[in-house]
């Protein structure tokens, strides 16, 4: 996800005109990672602010999405209601170009006095958090609380002093000079790809953004030790352009799949772009598409697993039938034993467990034939003919079943391929119908 520091900078600039001066009417917490704030701004009217600290989807935006709220609000929602409802948003702030957004909010306390609070969104992957502090940065509450035994750097608990995430000590792209850029860039390992070196040098740039910079410069795949003054000048100019250009919010689409988003088209990722009017609309559209695609992928994968399970059962069934056919083919020996016993019946002693007789199927050889001592020679011969007929009947039946099952396995294999490559719910429904017929 390309919600890096530069994107957040542009996003907060866009939100500033809508949020500043807006009154907080109502706060909800639809899930453990998400807060929605119902706002009213004199010129803009009513709208909803969504703040998420989801490990993969953390963001802040104005949303048109309608979320379902639990009947009983979680504890953090109650804390926010107590301290923020009825207040107004004064300003928005970003911590440098880190992915930390701070909402400065003014409200009245229990005795009617004005006091200021900070609602701080930290976008840090699995460590993302939403924290409420007072003006002196004493923590009032957090959506994720933890003690110092889980983080040696800080603890996030009520009454603890808020400590911001550690600075990354990278260059600010708004302020850096070309000489500073070159000097710090070449402090990275020279064997690194250039986009990785840029990511480790420039504040507010994600690996995705660094890859886009290299793509726009025609330098994709360049290693740092291959870079000279030409490469430095081109990448420096491209980075500066990111900080100055007009935004063109776009979603990158590749092979029909939603790949990523940014305030400019991500050309290295896509064969198609969906343009949006503003960044909040962009985020609504992107996460709505991803949610639908993920739900479809879950359904597709479940069906694929069902087909694969059916295929594996069918393959085991075929393997068993092949063994049974092998045993049935061995039944030819029963006919052989019966015919030899019938031909030499008067040479077979009574009550013998085995007899050696000439094998007229192989000249000048003898064959050992097992016998049941309790049966007469004629009954032993008849027994072998019965076993032969039974094996022959089984063999013919197995061949029919085996042929049918092999054809069915080939068909199910085609369904597996179709399930792995289907791209719509109509395709899934058709596959389900075909599976019902096959099953």
CSV table of C-alpha atoms in Angstrom, one decimal:
chain,number,residue,atom,x,y,z
A,1,UNK,CA,0.0,0.0,0.0
A,2,UNK,CA,1.4,3.3,-1.1
A,3,UNK,CA,0.1,5.4,1.8
A,4,UNK,CA,3.5,6.8,2.6
A,5,UNK,CA,4.5,10.0,4.3
A,6,UNK,CA,4.2,12.1,1.1
A,7,UNK,CA,0.7,10.7,0.5
A,8,UNK,CA,-0.3,11.5,4.0
A,9,UNK,CA,1.1,15.0,3.6
A,10,UNK,CA,-1.2,15.6,0.6
A,11,UNK,CA,-4.1,13.9,2.3
A,12,UNK,CA,-3.9,16.1,5.4
A,13,UNK,CA,-3.7,19.2,3.2
A,14,UNK,CA,-6.9,18.1,1.4
A,15,UNK,CA,-8.7,17.2,4.7
A,16,UNK,CA,-7.7,20.5,6.4
A,17,UNK,CA,-10.3,22.5,4.5
A,18,UNK,CA,-13.1,20.1,5.5
A,19,UNK,CA,-12.1,19.3,9.1
A,20,UNK,CA,-10.9,22.6,10.6
A,21,UNK,CA,-13.7,24.1,12.6
A,22,UNK,CA,-15.9,21.0,12.2
A,23,UNK,CA,-18.0,20.1,15.2
A,24,UNK,CA,-17.9,16.5,16.5
A,25,UNK,CA,-21.4,15.2,16.8
A,26,UNK,CA,-21.1,11.5,17.3
A,27,UNK,CA,-18.3,8.9,17.6
A,28,UNK,CA,-18.6,5.2,16.7
A,29,UNK,CA,-16.2,2.2,16.7
A,30,UNK,CA,-17.5,-0.3,14.1
A,31,UNK,CA,-14.6,-2.8,14.8
A,32,UNK,CA,-11.5,-3.1,16.8
A,33,UNK,CA,-9.4,-1.1,14.4
A,34,UNK,CA,-11.8,1.6,13.2
A,35,UNK,CA,-13.3,4.8,14.5
A,36,UNK,CA,-15.9,6.9,12.6
A,37,UNK,CA,-16.6,10.5,13.6
A,38,UNK,CA,-19.8,12.3,12.5
A,39,UNK,CA,-18.9,15.9,11.8
A,40,UNK,CA,-20.7,19.1,10.9
A,41,UNK,CA,-18.9,22.0,9.3
A,42,UNK,CA,-20.7,25.3,8.7
A,43,UNK,CA,-19.8,25.5,5.0
A,44,UNK,CA,-19.4,21.8,4.2
A,45,UNK,CA,-22.4,20.4,6.1
A,46,UNK,CA,-22.5,16.9,7.6
A,47,UNK,CA,-19.9,14.2,6.7
A,48,UNK,CA,-18.1,11.2,8.3
A,49,UNK,CA,-14.4,11.0,9.1
A,50,UNK,CA,-13.0,7.4,9.1
A,51,UNK,CA,-9.8,6.7,11.1
A,52,UNK,CA,-8.4,3.1,10.8
A,53,UNK,CA,-5.3,1.6,12.5
A,54,UNK,CA,-5.7,-1.7,10.7
A,55,UNK,CA,-2.3,-3.4,10.3
A,56,UNK,CA,-2.6,-3.4,6.4
A,57,UNK,CA,-5.3,-0.8,5.8
A,58,UNK,CA,-4.6,2.1,8.3
A,59,UNK,CA,-5.7,5.5,7.0
A,60,UNK,CA,-7.6,8.7,7.7
A,61,UNK,CA,-10.3,9.9,5.3
A,62,UNK,CA,-13.7,11.3,4.7
A,63,UNK,CA,-15.9,8.4,3.8
A,64,UNK,CA,-19.2,7.8,2.1
A,65,UNK,CA,-19.2,4.2,3.3
A,66,UNK,CA,-21.9,3.2,5.8
A,67,UNK,CA,-20.5,0.8,8.5
A,68,UNK,CA,-22.4,-1.3,10.9
A,69,UNK,CA,-21.8,-0.4,14.6
A,70,UNK,CA,-22.1,-2.8,17.5
A,71,UNK,CA,-25.0,-2.4,19.9
A,72,UNK,CA,-22.7,-1.9,22.8
A,73,UNK,CA,-19.8,0.6,22.1
A,74,UNK,CA,-16.3,-0.6,22.9
A,75,UNK,CA,-14.4,1.0,25.8
A,76,UNK,CA,-12.3,3.2,23.6
A,77,UNK,CA,-15.3,4.6,21.8
A,78,UNK,CA,-16.8,5.5,25.2
A,79,UNK,CA,-13.6,7.3,26.1
A,80,UNK,CA,-13.6,9.3,22.9
A,81,UNK,CA,-17.3,10.2,23.3
A,82,UNK,CA,-16.6,11.5,26.8
A,83,UNK,CA,-13.7,13.7,25.8
A,84,UNK,CA,-14.4,14.7,22.2
A,85,UNK,CA,-18.1,14.8,21.5
A,86,UNK,CA,-19.4,18.4,21.3
A,87,UNK,CA,-15.9,19.6,20.6
A,88,UNK,CA,-14.4,20.9,17.4
A,89,UNK,CA,-11.3,20.2,15.3
A,90,UNK,CA,-8.9,23.0,15.4
A,91,UNK,CA,-6.1,21.8,13.1
A,92,UNK,CA,-4.3,18.9,11.6
A,93,UNK,CA,-0.6,18.2,11.9
A,94,UNK,CA,1.9,15.6,10.5
A,95,UNK,CA,4.9,14.6,12.5
A,96,UNK,CA,7.6,15.5,9.9
A,97,UNK,CA,6.9,13.3,7.0
A,98,UNK,CA,6.4,10.2,9.1
A,99,UNK,CA,3.0,8.4,8.9
A,100,UNK,CA,1.7,10.1,12.0
A,101,UNK,CA,-1.4,12.3,11.8
A,102,UNK,CA,-2.4,14.5,14.8
A,103,UNK,CA,-5.9,16.1,15.1
A,104,UNK,CA,-5.9,19.0,17.6
A,105,UNK,CA,-9.4,19.2,19.1
A,106,UNK,CA,-11.0,21.6,21.5
A,107,UNK,CA,-13.9,20.8,23.8
A,108,UNK,CA,-15.4,21.5,27.2
A,109,UNK,CA,-14.7,19.4,30.2
A,110,UNK,CA,-17.2,18.4,33.0
A,111,UNK,CA,-17.2,21.9,34.5
A,112,UNK,CA,-17.6,23.7,31.1
A,113,UNK,CA,-14.0,24.8,30.7
A,114,UNK,CA,-12.3,24.7,27.3
A,115,UNK,CA,-9.4,22.2,27.1
A,116,UNK,CA,-7.5,20.8,24.2
A,117,UNK,CA,-6.9,17.2,23.2
A,118,UNK,CA,-4.8,15.4,20.6
A,119,UNK,CA,-6.1,12.4,18.6
A,120,UNK,CA,-3.0,10.8,17.2
A,121,UNK,CA,-3.0,8.2,14.4
A,122,UNK,CA,0.2,6.2,14.0
A,123,UNK,CA,0.4,4.2,10.8
A,124,UNK,CA,3.1,1.7,11.5
A,125,UNK,CA,2.0,-1.6,10.0
A,126,UNK,CA,1.1,-4.2,12.7
A,127,UNK,CA,2.0,-1.5,15.3
A,128,UNK,CA,-0.5,1.0,14.0
A,129,UNK,CA,-2.4,2.8,16.8
A,130,UNK,CA,-4.9,5.5,17.6
A,131,UNK,CA,-4.1,7.4,20.8
A,132,UNK,CA,-5.9,10.2,22.7
A,133,UNK,CA,-3.9,12.6,24.9
A,134,UNK,CA,-4.4,15.8,26.7
A,135,UNK,CA,-2.6,19.0,25.8
A,136,UNK,CA,0.3,18.0,28.0
A,137,UNK,CA,0.6,14.7,26.1
A,138,UNK,CA,-0.6,12.5,29.0
A,139,UNK,CA,-2.3,9.5,27.4
A,140,UNK,CA,-6.1,9.4,28.1
A,141,UNK,CA,-6.7,6.2,26.1
A,142,UNK,CA,-5.6,4.1,23.1
A,143,UNK,CA,-7.2,1.7,20.8
A,144,UNK,CA,-4.3,-0.7,21.5
A,145,UNK,CA,-2.7,-0.5,24.9
A,146,UNK,CA,0.5,-2.2,25.9
A,147,UNK,CA,3.1,-2.1,28.7
A,148,UNK,CA,6.8,-1.6,28.5
A,149,UNK,CA,7.4,-5.4,28.6
A,150,UNK,CA,6.0,-5.5,25.0
A,151,UNK,CA,7.9,-2.5,23.8
A,152,UNK,CA,11.3,-1.4,25.3
A,153,UNK,CA,10.9,2.0,23.5
A,154,UNK,CA,7.6,3.1,25.2
A,155,UNK,CA,4.4,2.0,26.9
A,156,UNK,CA,0.9,3.1,25.8
A,157,UNK,CA,-1.3,3.2,28.9
A,158,UNK,CA,-3.6,5.7,30.5
A,159,UNK,CA,-1.7,8.4,32.5
A,160,UNK,CA,1.6,7.5,30.8
A,161,UNK,CA,3.4,10.3,28.9
A,162,UNK,CA,3.0,10.0,25.1
A,163,UNK,CA,6.2,9.3,23.3
A,164,UNK,CA,6.2,9.7,19.6
A,165,UNK,CA,7.6,7.0,17.3
A,166,UNK,CA,11.4,7.3,16.9
A,167,UNK,CA,12.5,9.6,14.1
A,168,UNK,CA,14.0,7.9,11.0
A,169,UNK,CA,16.8,10.4,10.5
A,170,UNK,CA,16.2,10.6,6.7
A,171,UNK,CA,16.3,13.6,4.4
A,172,UNK,CA,13.2,15.8,4.1
A,173,UNK,CA,12.5,15.9,0.3
A,174,UNK,CA,11.0,19.4,0.7
A,175,UNK,CA,14.1,20.9,2.2
A,176,UNK,CA,17.1,18.8,0.9
A,177,UNK,CA,19.7,20.1,-1.5
A,178,UNK,CA,21.1,18.0,-4.3
A,179,UNK,CA,24.5,17.9,-2.5
A,180,UNK,CA,22.8,16.5,0.7
A,181,UNK,CA,20.9,14.0,-1.4
A,182,UNK,CA,24.1,12.7,-3.1
A,183,UNK,CA,26.1,12.6,0.1
A,184,UNK,CA,23.5,10.6,2.1
A,185,UNK,CA,22.5,8.4,-0.8
A,186,UNK,CA,26.0,7.1,-1.2
A,187,UNK,CA,26.2,6.3,2.5
A,188,UNK,CA,24.0,3.3,1.7
A,189,UNK,CA,25.4,-0.1,0.6
A,190,UNK,CA,26.6,0.3,-2.9
A,191,UNK,CA,25.3,-3.2,-3.9
A,192,UNK,CA,21.7,-2.1,-3.1
A,193,UNK,CA,19.2,-1.5,-6.0
A,194,UNK,CA,18.8,2.3,-6.4
A,195,UNK,CA,15.1,2.3,-5.4
A,196,UNK,CA,16.0,0.6,-2.1
A,197,UNK,CA,18.8,3.2,-1.4
A,198,UNK,CA,16.3,6.0,-2.1
A,199,UNK,CA,13.8,4.5,0.2
A,200,UNK,CA,16.4,4.4,3.0
A,201,UNK,CA,17.6,7.9,2.3
A,202,UNK,CA,14.4,10.0,1.8
A,203,UNK,CA,11.8,10.6,4.4
A,204,UNK,CA,8.1,10.0,3.5
A,205,UNK,CA,8.8,7.7,0.5
A,206,UNK,CA,7.7,4.1,0.4
A,207,UNK,CA,9.5,1.3,-1.6
A,208,UNK,CA,6.5,1.5,-4.0
A,209,UNK,CA,7.1,5.2,-4.5
A,210,UNK,CA,10.8,4.7,-4.9
A,211,UNK,CA,10.2,2.1,-7.6
A,212,UNK,CA,7.9,4.6,-9.4
A,213,UNK,CA,10.6,7.3,-9.3
A,214,UNK,CA,13.1,4.9,-10.9
A,215,UNK,CA,10.5,3.8,-13.5
A,216,UNK,CA,9.8,7.4,-14.5
A,217,UNK,CA,13.5,8.1,-14.8
A,218,UNK,CA,14.0,5.0,-17.0
A,219,UNK,CA,16.4,3.6,-14.4
A,220,UNK,CA,14.5,0.5,-13.2
A,221,UNK,CA,16.9,-2.2,-12.1
A,222,UNK,CA,19.9,0.2,-11.6
A,223,UNK,CA,22.2,-0.6,-8.7
A,224,UNK,CA,23.6,2.2,-6.6
A,225,UNK,CA,27.2,1.4,-7.6
A,226,UNK,CA,26.1,2.0,-11.2
A,227,UNK,CA,24.8,5.5,-10.5
A,228,UNK,CA,26.7,8.6,-11.6
A,229,UNK,CA,25.9,12.3,-11.8
A,230,UNK,CA,23.3,11.7,-14.5
A,231,UNK,CA,21.3,9.2,-12.4
A,232,UNK,CA,21.6,11.4,-9.3
A,233,UNK,CA,20.3,14.5,-11.2
A,234,UNK,CA,17.4,12.6,-12.7
A,235,UNK,CA,16.2,11.0,-9.5
A,236,UNK,CA,16.7,14.2,-7.5
A,237,UNK,CA,14.6,16.1,-10.0
A,238,UNK,CA,11.9,13.4,-9.9
A,239,UNK,CA,11.8,13.5,-6.1
A,240,UNK,CA,11.5,17.2,-6.1
A,241,UNK,CA,8.7,17.0,-8.6
A,242,UNK,CA,6.8,14.7,-6.3
A,243,UNK,CA,6.8,17.4,-3.6
A,244,UNK,CA,5.6,20.2,-6.0
A,245,UNK,CA,3.3,18.6,-8.6
A,246,UNK,CA,-0.5,18.9,-8.7
A,247,UNK,CA,-2.1,15.7,-7.5
A,248,UNK,CA,-3.8,13.3,-9.9
A,249,UNK,CA,-5.3,10.6,-7.6
A,250,UNK,CA,-5.2,7.3,-9.3
A,251,UNK,CA,-5.8,3.6,-8.7
A,252,UNK,CA,-3.4,1.2,-10.5
A,253,UNK,CA,-5.1,-1.8,-12.2
A,254,UNK,CA,-3.1,-4.8,-13.5
A,255,UNK,CA,-4.8,-7.6,-15.4
A,256,UNK,CA,-8.1,-6.5,-14.0
A,257,UNK,CA,-6.9,-6.6,-10.4
A,258,UNK,CA,-6.6,-3.6,-8.0
A,259,UNK,CA,-2.9,-3.2,-7.3
A,260,UNK,CA,-2.3,0.1,-5.4
A,261,UNK,CA,-3.1,3.8,-5.2
A,262,UNK,CA,-1.2,7.1,-5.0
A,263,UNK,CA,-1.7,10.8,-5.5
A,264,UNK,CA,-0.1,10.3,-9.0
A,265,UNK,CA,-0.5,7.3,-11.4
A,266,UNK,CA,1.7,4.4,-10.5
A,267,UNK,CA,2.8,3.6,-14.0
A,268,UNK,CA,5.3,0.8,-13.1
A,269,UNK,CA,2.4,-1.2,-11.5
A,270,UNK,CA,-0.4,-1.0,-14.0
A,271,UNK,CA,-1.8,-1.4,-17.4
A,272,UNK,CA,-4.8,0.7,-16.5
A,273,UNK,CA,-5.5,3.7,-14.2
A,274,UNK,CA,-8.7,4.8,-12.5
A,275,UNK,CA,-8.7,8.5,-11.9
A,276,UNK,CA,-10.4,10.0,-8.9
A,277,UNK,CA,-11.5,13.5,-8.0
A,278,UNK,CA,-9.8,13.6,-4.6
A,279,UNK,CA,-7.9,11.5,-2.1
A,280,UNK,CA,-10.8,10.5,0.1
A,281,UNK,CA,-12.8,9.4,-2.9
A,282,UNK,CA,-9.7,7.5,-4.0
A,283,UNK,CA,-9.4,5.7,-0.6
A,284,UNK,CA,-13.1,4.8,-0.5
A,285,UNK,CA,-13.0,3.4,-4.1
A,286,UNK,CA,-9.7,1.5,-3.5
A,287,UNK,CA,-10.6,-0.2,-0.3
A,288,UNK,CA,-14.1,-0.9,-1.5
A,289,UNK,CA,-12.7,-2.7,-4.6
A,290,UNK,CA,-10.1,-4.5,-2.5
A,291,UNK,CA,-12.7,-5.7,-0.1
A,292,UNK,CA,-14.8,-7.1,-2.9
A,293,UNK,CA,-11.8,-8.6,-4.6
A,294,UNK,CA,-10.7,-10.2,-1.4
A,295,UNK,CA,-14.2,-11.6,-0.7
A,296,UNK,CA,-14.4,-13.0,-4.2
A,297,UNK,CA,-10.9,-14.5,-3.9
A,298,UNK,CA,-12.0,-16.2,-0.6
A,299,UNK,CA,-15.0,-17.7,-2.4
A,300,UNK,CA,-12.9,-18.7,-5.3
A,301,UNK,CA,-10.3,-20.3,-3.2
A,302,UNK,CA,-12.9,-22.2,-1.1
A,303,UNK,CA,-14.4,-23.6,-4.3
A,304,UNK,CA,-11.0,-24.5,-5.6
A,305,UNK,CA,-10.2,-26.4,-2.4
A,306,UNK,CA,-13.5,-28.3,-2.7
A,307,UNK,CA,-12.6,-29.3,-6.3
A,308,UNK,CA,-9.1,-30.2,-5.3
A,309,UNK,CA,-10.4,-32.4,-2.5
A,310,UNK,CA,-12.8,-34.1,-4.9
A,311,UNK,CA,-9.9,-34.6,-7.4
A,312,UNK,CA,-7.6,-36.1,-4.7
A,313,UNK,CA,-10.4,-38.5,-3.6
A,314,UNK,CA,-11.0,-39.5,-7.2
A,315,UNK,CA,-7.2,-40.0,-7.7
A,316,UNK,CA,-7.0,-42.3,-4.7
A,317,UNK,CA,-10.0,-44.2,-5.9
A,318,UNK,CA,-8.4,-44.8,-9.3
A,319,UNK,CA,-5.1,-45.9,-7.6
A,320,UNK,CA,-7.1,-48.5,-5.6
A,321,UNK,CA,-8.9,-49.7,-8.7
A,322,UNK,CA,-5.6,-50.1,-10.5
A,323,UNK,CA,-4.4,-52.3,-7.7
A,324,UNK,CA,-7.6,-54.3,-7.8
A,325,UNK,CA,-7.3,-54.6,-11.6
A,326,UNK,CA,-3.7,-55.9,-11.2
A,327,UNK,CA,-5.0,-58.6,-8.8
A,328,UNK,CA,-7.8,-59.4,-11.1
A,329,UNK,CA,-5.4,-59.9,-14.0
A,330,UNK,CA,-3.5,-62.3,-11.8
A,331,UNK,CA,-6.7,-64.4,-11.8
A,332,UNK,CA,-5.5,-65.9,-15.1
A,333,UNK,CA,-3.3,-68.2,-12.9
A,334,UNK,CA,-6.5,-69.6,-11.5
A,335,UNK,CA,-7.6,-70.8,-14.9
A,336,UNK,CA,-4.2,-72.2,-15.5
A,337,UNK,CA,-4.2,-74.2,-12.3
A,338,UNK,CA,-7.7,-75.5,-13.0
A,339,UNK,CA,-6.9,-76.7,-16.5
A,340,UNK,CA,-3.6,-78.4,-15.3
A,341,UNK,CA,-5.4,-80.1,-12.4
A,342,UNK,CA,-8.2,-81.3,-14.7
A,343,UNK,CA,-5.7,-82.7,-17.2
A,344,UNK,CA,-3.7,-84.6,-14.6
A,345,UNK,CA,-6.5,-85.2,-12.1
A,346,UNK,CA,-5.6,-88.9,-11.6
A,347,UNK,CA,-2.0,-87.9,-10.6
A,348,UNK,CA,-3.2,-85.7,-7.8
A,349,UNK,CA,-3.1,-87.5,-4.4
A,350,UNK,CA,-6.0,-87.1,-2.0
A,351,UNK,CA,-5.7,-84.7,0.9
A,352,UNK,CA,-2.6,-83.0,-0.4
A,353,UNK,CA,-1.7,-79.3,0.4
A,354,UNK,CA,0.3,-79.0,-2.8
A,355,UNK,CA,1.1,-80.9,-5.9
A,356,UNK,CA,3.8,-80.7,-8.6
A,357,UNK,CA,2.4,-81.3,-12.1
A,358,UNK,CA,3.7,-80.8,-15.7
A,359,UNK,CA,3.0,-77.3,-17.0
A,360,UNK,CA,1.8,-77.6,-20.6
A,361,UNK,CA,1.9,-73.9,-20.9
A,362,UNK,CA,5.7,-74.0,-20.6
A,363,UNK,CA,7.3,-77.1,-22.2
A,364,UNK,CA,9.5,-79.3,-20.0
A,365,UNK,CA,8.6,-77.5,-16.8
A,366,UNK,CA,6.6,-78.3,-13.7
A,367,UNK,CA,4.4,-76.1,-11.6
A,368,UNK,CA,3.5,-76.2,-7.9
A,369,UNK,CA,-0.2,-75.8,-7.4
A,370,UNK,CA,-1.6,-75.1,-3.9
A,371,UNK,CA,-4.5,-77.3,-2.8
A,372,UNK,CA,-7.1,-77.4,-0.1
A,373,UNK,CA,-6.5,-80.8,1.6
A,374,UNK,CA,-10.2,-81.1,2.6
A,375,UNK,CA,-11.3,-81.0,-1.0
A,376,UNK,CA,-11.0,-83.7,-3.6
A,377,UNK,CA,-8.8,-83.1,-6.7
A,378,UNK,CA,-11.9,-82.5,-8.8
A,379,UNK,CA,-13.3,-80.1,-6.2
A,380,UNK,CA,-9.9,-78.2,-6.2
A,381,UNK,CA,-10.0,-77.9,-10.0
A,382,UNK,CA,-13.6,-76.7,-9.8
A,383,UNK,CA,-12.6,-74.2,-7.1
A,384,UNK,CA,-9.9,-72.7,-9.3
A,385,UNK,CA,-12.4,-72.3,-12.2
A,386,UNK,CA,-14.8,-70.5,-9.9
A,387,UNK,CA,-12.0,-68.1,-8.7
A,388,UNK,CA,-11.1,-67.5,-12.3
A,389,UNK,CA,-14.6,-66.6,-13.3
A,390,UNK,CA,-15.0,-64.4,-10.3
A,391,UNK,CA,-11.8,-62.6,-11.1
A,392,UNK,CA,-12.7,-62.2,-14.8
A,393,UNK,CA,-16.1,-60.7,-13.8
A,394,UNK,CA,-14.4,-58.3,-11.4
A,395,UNK,CA,-11.7,-57.4,-14.0
A,396,UNK,CA,-14.3,-56.5,-16.6
A,397,UNK,CA,-16.3,-54.4,-14.0
A,398,UNK,CA,-13.1,-52.7,-12.8
A,399,UNK,CA,-12.0,-51.8,-16.3
A,400,UNK,CA,-15.4,-50.1,-16.9
A,401,UNK,CA,-15.3,-48.2,-13.6
A,402,UNK,CA,-11.6,-47.3,-14.1
A,403,UNK,CA,-12.2,-45.9,-17.6
A,404,UNK,CA,-15.1,-43.8,-16.3
A,405,UNK,CA,-13.1,-42.5,-13.3
A,406,UNK,CA,-10.1,-41.6,-15.5
A,407,UNK,CA,-12.4,-39.6,-17.7
A,408,UNK,CA,-14.0,-37.9,-14.7
A,409,UNK,CA,-10.5,-37.1,-13.3
A,410,UNK,CA,-9.5,-35.5,-16.5
A,411,UNK,CA,-12.7,-33.4,-16.4
A,412,UNK,CA,-12.2,-32.5,-12.7
A,413,UNK,CA,-8.6,-31.4,-13.5
A,414,UNK,CA,-10.1,-29.0,-16.1
A,415,UNK,CA,-12.4,-27.7,-13.3
A,416,UNK,CA,-9.4,-27.1,-11.1
A,417,UNK,CA,-7.8,-25.1,-13.8
A,418,UNK,CA,-11.0,-23.1,-14.4
A,419,UNK,CA,-11.3,-22.4,-10.6
A,420,UNK,CA,-7.8,-21.1,-10.5
A,421,UNK,CA,-8.4,-18.7,-13.3
A,422,UNK,CA,-12.1,-17.7,-13.0
A,423,UNK,CA,-12.6,-13.9,-12.6
A,424,UNK,CA,-16.3,-13.4,-11.8
A,425,UNK,CA,-19.1,-14.7,-9.5
A,426,UNK,CA,-20.9,-15.9,-12.7
A,427,UNK,CA,-17.9,-18.1,-13.4
A,428,UNK,CA,-18.0,-19.4,-9.8
A,429,UNK,CA,-21.7,-20.2,-10.0
A,430,UNK,CA,-21.2,-22.1,-13.3
A,431,UNK,CA,-18.3,-24.1,-11.7
A,432,UNK,CA,-20.5,-25.0,-8.7
A,433,UNK,CA,-23.2,-26.3,-11.0
A,434,UNK,CA,-20.6,-28.4,-12.9
A,435,UNK,CA,-19.2,-29.7,-9.6
A,436,UNK,CA,-22.7,-30.7,-8.5
A,437,UNK,CA,-23.0,-32.7,-11.7
A,438,UNK,CA,-19.5,-34.2,-11.3
A,439,UNK,CA,-20.0,-35.0,-7.6
